mmCIF file of C-alpha atoms in Angstrom:
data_model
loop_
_atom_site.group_PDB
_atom_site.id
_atom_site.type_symbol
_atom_site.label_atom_id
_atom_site.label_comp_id
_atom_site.label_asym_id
_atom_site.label_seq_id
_atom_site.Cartn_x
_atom_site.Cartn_y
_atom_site.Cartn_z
ATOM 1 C CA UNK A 1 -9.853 23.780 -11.895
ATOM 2 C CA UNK A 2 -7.939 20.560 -11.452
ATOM 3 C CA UNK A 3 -10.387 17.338 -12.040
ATOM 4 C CA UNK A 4 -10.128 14.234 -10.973
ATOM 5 C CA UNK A 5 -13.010 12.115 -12.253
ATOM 6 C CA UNK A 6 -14.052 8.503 -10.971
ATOM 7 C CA UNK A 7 -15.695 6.083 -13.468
ATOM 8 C CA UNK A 8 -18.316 5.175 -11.328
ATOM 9 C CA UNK A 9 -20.572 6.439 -7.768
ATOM 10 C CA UNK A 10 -21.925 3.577 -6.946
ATOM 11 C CA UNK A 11 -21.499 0.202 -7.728
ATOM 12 C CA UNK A 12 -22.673 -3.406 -6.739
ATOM 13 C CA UNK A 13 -20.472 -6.741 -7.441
ATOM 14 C CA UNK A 14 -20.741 -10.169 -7.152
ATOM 15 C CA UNK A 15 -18.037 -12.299 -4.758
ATOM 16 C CA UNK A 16 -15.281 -13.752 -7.023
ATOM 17 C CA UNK A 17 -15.978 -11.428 -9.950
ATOM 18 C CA UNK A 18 -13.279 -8.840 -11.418
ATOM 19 C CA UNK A 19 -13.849 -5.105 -10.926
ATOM 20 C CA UNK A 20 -12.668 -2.609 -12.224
ATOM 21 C CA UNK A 21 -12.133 1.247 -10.502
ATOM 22 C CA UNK A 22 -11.394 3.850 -13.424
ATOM 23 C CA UNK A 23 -10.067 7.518 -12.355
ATOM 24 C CA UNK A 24 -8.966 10.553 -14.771
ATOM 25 C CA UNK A 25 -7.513 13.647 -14.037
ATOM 26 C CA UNK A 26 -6.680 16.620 -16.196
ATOM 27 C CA UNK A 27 -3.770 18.503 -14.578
ATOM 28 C CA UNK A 28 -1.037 16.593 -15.823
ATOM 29 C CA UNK A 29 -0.428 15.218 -12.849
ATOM 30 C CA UNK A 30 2.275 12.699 -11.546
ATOM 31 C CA UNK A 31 1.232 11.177 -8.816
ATOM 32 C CA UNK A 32 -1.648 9.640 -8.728
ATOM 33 C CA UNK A 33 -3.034 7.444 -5.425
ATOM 34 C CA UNK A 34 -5.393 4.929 -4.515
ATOM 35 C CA UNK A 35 -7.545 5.110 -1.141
ATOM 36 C CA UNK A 36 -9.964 3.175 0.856
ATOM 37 C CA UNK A 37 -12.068 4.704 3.197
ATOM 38 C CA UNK A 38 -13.956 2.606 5.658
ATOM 39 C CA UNK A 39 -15.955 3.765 8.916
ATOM 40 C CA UNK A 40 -13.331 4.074 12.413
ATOM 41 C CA UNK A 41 -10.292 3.647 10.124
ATOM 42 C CA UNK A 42 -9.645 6.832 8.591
ATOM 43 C CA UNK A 43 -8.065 6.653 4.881
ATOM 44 C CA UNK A 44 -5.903 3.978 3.939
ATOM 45 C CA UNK A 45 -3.690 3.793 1.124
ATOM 46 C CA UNK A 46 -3.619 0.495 -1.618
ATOM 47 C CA UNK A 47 -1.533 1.913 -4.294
ATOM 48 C CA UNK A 48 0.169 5.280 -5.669
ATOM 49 C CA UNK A 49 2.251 5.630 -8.792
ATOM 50 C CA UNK A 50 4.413 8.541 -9.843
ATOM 51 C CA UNK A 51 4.812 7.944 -13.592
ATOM 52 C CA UNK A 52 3.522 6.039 -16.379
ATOM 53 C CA UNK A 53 3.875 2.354 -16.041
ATOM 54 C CA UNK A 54 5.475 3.090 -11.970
ATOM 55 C CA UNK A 55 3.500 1.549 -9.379
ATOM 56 C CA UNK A 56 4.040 1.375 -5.551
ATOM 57 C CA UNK A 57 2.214 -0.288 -2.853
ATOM 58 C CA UNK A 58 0.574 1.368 -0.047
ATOM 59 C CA UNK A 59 -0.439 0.161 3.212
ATOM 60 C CA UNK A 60 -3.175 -2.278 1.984
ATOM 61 C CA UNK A 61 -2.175 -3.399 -1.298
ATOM 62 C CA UNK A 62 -3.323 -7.412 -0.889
ATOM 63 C CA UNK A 63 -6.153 -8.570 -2.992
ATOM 64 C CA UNK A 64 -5.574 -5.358 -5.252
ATOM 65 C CA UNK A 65 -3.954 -4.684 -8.235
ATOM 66 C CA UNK A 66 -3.500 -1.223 -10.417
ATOM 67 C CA UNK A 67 -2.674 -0.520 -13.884
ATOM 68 C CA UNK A 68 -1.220 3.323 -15.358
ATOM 69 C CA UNK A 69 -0.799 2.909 -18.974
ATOM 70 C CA UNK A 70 -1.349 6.844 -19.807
ATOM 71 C CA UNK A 71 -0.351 9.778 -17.664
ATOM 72 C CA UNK A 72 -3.742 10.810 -17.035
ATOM 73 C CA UNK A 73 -5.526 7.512 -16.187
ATOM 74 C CA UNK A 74 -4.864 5.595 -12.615
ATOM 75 C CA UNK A 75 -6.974 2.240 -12.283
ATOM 76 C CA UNK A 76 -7.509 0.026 -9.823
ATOM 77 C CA UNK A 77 -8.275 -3.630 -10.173
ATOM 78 C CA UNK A 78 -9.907 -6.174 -7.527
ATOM 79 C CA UNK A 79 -9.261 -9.388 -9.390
ATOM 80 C CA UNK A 80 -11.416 -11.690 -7.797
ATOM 81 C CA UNK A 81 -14.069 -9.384 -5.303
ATOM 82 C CA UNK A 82 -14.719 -10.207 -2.088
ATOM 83 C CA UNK A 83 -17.261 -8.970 0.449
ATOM 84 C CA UNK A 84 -14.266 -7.368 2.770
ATOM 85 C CA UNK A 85 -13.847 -5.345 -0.243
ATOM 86 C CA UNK A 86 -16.817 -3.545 0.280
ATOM 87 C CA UNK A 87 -16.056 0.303 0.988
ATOM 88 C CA UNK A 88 -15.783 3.760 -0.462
ATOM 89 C CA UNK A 89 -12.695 4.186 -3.005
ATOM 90 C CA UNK A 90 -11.101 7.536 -3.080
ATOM 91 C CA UNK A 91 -8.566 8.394 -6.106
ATOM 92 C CA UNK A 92 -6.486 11.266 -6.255
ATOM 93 C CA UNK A 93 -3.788 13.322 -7.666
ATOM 94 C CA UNK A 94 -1.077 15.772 -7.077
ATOM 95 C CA UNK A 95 1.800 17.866 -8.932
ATOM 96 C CA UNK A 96 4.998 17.505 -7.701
ATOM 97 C CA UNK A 97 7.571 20.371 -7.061
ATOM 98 C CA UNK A 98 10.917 19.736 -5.942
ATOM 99 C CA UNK A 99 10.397 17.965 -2.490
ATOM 100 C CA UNK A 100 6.972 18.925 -2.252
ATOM 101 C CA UNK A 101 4.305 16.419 -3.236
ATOM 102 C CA UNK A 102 1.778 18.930 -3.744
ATOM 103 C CA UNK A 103 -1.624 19.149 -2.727
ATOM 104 C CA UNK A 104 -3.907 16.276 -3.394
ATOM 105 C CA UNK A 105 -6.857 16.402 -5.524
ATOM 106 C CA UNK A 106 -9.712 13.789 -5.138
ATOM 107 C CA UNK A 107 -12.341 12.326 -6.927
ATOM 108 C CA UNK A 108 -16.286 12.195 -5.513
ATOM 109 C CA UNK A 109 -15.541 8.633 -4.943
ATOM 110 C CA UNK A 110 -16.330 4.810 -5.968
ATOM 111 C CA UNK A 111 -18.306 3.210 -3.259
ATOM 112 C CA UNK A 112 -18.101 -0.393 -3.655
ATOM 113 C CA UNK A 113 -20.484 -3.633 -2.143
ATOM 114 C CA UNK A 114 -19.564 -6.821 -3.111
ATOM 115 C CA UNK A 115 -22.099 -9.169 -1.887
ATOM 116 C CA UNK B 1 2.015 3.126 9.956
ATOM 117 C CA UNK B 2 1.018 6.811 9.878
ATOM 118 C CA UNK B 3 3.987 9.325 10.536
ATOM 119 C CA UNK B 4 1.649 12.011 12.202
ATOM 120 C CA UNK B 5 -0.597 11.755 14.647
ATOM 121 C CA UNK B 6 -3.306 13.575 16.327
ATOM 122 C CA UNK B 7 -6.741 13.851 18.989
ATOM 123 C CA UNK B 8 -9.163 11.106 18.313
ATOM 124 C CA UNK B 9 -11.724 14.094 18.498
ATOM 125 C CA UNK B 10 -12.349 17.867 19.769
ATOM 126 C CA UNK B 11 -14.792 20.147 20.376
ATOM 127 C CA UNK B 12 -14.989 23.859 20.243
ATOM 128 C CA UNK B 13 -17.418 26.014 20.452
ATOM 129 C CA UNK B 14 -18.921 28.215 17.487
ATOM 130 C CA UNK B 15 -16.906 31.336 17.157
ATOM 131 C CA UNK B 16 -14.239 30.518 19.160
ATOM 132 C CA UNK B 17 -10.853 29.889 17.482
ATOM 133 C CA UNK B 18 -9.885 25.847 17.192
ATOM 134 C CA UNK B 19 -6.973 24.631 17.569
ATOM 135 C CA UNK B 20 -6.026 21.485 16.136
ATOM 136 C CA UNK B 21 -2.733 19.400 16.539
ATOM 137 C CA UNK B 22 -0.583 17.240 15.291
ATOM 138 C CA UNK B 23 2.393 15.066 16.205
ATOM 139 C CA UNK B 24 4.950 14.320 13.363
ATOM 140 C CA UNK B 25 8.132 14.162 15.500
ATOM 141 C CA UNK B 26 9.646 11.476 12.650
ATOM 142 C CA UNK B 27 9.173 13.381 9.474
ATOM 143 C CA UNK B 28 12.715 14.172 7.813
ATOM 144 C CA UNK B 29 13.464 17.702 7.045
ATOM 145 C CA UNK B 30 12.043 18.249 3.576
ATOM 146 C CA UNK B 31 8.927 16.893 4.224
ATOM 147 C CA UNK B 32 5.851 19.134 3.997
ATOM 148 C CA UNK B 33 3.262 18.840 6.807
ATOM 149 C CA UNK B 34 -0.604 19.099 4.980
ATOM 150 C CA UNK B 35 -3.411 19.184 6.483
ATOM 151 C CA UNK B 36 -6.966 18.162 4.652
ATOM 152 C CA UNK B 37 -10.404 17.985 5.885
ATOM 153 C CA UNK B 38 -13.434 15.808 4.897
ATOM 154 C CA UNK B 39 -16.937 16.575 5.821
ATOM 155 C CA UNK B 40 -18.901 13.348 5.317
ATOM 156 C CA UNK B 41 -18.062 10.803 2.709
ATOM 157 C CA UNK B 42 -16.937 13.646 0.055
ATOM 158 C CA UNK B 43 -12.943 13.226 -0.688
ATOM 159 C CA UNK B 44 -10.852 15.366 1.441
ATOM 160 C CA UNK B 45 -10.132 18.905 0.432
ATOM 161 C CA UNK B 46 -7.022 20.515 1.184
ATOM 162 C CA UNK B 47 -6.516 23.517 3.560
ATOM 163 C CA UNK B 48 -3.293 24.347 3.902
ATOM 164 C CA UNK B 49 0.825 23.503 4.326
ATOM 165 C CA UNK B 50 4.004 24.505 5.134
ATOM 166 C CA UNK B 51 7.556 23.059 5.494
ATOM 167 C CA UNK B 52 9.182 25.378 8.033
ATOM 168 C CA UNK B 53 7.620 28.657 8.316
ATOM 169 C CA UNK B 54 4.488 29.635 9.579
ATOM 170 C CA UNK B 55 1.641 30.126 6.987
ATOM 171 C CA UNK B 56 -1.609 31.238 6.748
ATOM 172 C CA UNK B 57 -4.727 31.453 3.737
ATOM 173 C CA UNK B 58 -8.139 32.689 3.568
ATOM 174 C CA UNK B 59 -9.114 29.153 5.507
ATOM 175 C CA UNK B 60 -6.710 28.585 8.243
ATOM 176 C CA UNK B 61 -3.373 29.061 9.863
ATOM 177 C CA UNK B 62 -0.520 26.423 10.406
ATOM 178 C CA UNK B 63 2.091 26.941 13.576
ATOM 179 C CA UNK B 64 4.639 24.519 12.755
ATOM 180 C CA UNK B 65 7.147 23.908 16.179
ATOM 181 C CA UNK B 66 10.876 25.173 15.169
ATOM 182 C CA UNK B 67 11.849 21.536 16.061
ATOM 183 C CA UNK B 68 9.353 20.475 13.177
ATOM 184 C CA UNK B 69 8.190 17.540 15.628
ATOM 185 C CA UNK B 70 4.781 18.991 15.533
ATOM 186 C CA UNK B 71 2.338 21.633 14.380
ATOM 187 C CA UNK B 72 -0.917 23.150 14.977
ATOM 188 C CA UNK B 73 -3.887 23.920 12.150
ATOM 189 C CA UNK B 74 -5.882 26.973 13.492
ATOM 190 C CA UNK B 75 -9.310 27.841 12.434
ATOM 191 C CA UNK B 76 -10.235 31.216 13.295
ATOM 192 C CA UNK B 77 -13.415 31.631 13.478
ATOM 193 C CA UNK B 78 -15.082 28.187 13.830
ATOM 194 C CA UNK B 79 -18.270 27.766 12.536
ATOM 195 C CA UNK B 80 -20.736 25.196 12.237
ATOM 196 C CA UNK B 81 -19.709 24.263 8.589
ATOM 197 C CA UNK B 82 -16.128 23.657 10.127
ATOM 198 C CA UNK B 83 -17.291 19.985 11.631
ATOM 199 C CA UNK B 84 -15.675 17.479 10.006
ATOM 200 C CA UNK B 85 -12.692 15.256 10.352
ATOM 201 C CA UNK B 86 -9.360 17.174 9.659
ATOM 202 C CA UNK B 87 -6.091 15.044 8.665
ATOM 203 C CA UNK B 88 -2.372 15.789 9.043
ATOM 204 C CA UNK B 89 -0.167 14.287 6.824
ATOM 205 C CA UNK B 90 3.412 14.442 5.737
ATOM 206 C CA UNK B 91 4.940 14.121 2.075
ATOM 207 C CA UNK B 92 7.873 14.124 0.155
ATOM 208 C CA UNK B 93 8.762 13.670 -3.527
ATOM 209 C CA UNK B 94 7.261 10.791 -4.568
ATOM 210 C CA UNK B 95 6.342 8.841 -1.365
ATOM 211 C CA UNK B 96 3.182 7.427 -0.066
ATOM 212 C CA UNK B 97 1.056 9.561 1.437
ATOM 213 C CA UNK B 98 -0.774 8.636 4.776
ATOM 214 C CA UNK B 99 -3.327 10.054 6.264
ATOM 215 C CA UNK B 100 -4.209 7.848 8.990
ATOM 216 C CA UNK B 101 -7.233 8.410 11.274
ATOM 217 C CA UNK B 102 -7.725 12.327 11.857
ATOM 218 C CA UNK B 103 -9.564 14.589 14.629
ATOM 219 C CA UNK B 104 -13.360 14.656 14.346
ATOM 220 C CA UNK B 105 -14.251 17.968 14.938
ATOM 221 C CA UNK B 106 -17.134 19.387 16.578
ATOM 222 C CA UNK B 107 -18.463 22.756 16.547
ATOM 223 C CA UNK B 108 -21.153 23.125 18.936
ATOM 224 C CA UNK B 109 -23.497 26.471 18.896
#
């Protein structure tokens, strides 16, 4: 079974400090995406990348930055937190085939409060 | 801005088959139509998807309009453990996925 693991459940941040979001998958993936979830608006993309080093920004990409150094590893990087930052942080990750993006496989998710 | 969209919310009673929709009268004509579901704050799971023809898995069915301007996710059987909120989205390639809001789905006994 594909994997897609998120370095952290739960976590609790400070306004102003840097954070770091770590996700891994297994499958040899080449996509890999960045979500935020937050209550009445549905998912909303901040980043995606389809290769090493390739990054492309989503719908929300301000106050966000991402880093994919290895295949396997996607991370996400809120360089100075701030309390409209709070909310749950989905990863995931799909194979692609031809035209088709493939299915997308997510992490439990990273949920976030910056106070 | 999403390219699909779809009901705010739906019920349907337990047993009954639901029928779900979705709008994506913009996609281009190699883009696959998936739909996903998420029952409470886990990450979505996929169901199922199709390009052009009609499919169908152990979960669900997926009528997709021979226009491709929209489509319909059927569930059966609904049962109680179907409640959740169910997404459409389109994809190609290497594009962004969005998923935008999704239909909350109630099952009621």
């Amino acid at each position: 079974d594909v994997k897609v693991t998120q370095s952290s459940r739960y976590l609790v941040k400070r306004t102003g400090e840097k954070v770091f979001l770590e996700c891994v998958q297994d499958m040899d993936h080449e996509n890999m995406f960045w979500y935020r979830q937050d209550p009445g608006l549905g998912l909303r993309l901040i980043y995606f990348s389809y290769d090493v080093k390739m990054k492309e920004k989503g719908d929300i990409p301000e106050g966000y930055s991402v880093s994919r150094e290895k295949k396997e590893r996607f991370s996400l990087i809120l360089e100075s937190a701030s309390t409209n930052q709070t909310s749950m942080y989905l990863c995931a990750s799909s194979f692609v085939s031809g035209f088709d993006t493939g299915e997308l496989f997510f992490g439990e998710g990273s949920r976030l409060t910056v106070l | 801005d999403a390219k699909t969209t779809q009901p705010t919310s739906m019920d349907c009673a337990e047993g009954r088959a639901a029928n779900l929709p979705c709008n994506h009268s913009t996609i281009s004509g190699n883009e696959y139509v998936y739909w996903y579901r998420q029952i409470h704050s886990q990450g979505p799971q996929y169901i199922i998807h199709g390009l052009k023809n009609n499919e169908t898995n152990e979960m669900a069915s997926l009528i997709i309009t021979e226009d491709r301007k929209s489509s319909t996710l059927i569930l059966p059987h609904a049962t109680l453990r179907d409640t959740a909120v169910y997404y459409c989205t389109s994809s190609l390639f290497h594009d962004k996925i969005i998923f935008g809001k999704g239909t909350r789905l109630h099952i009621l006994p």
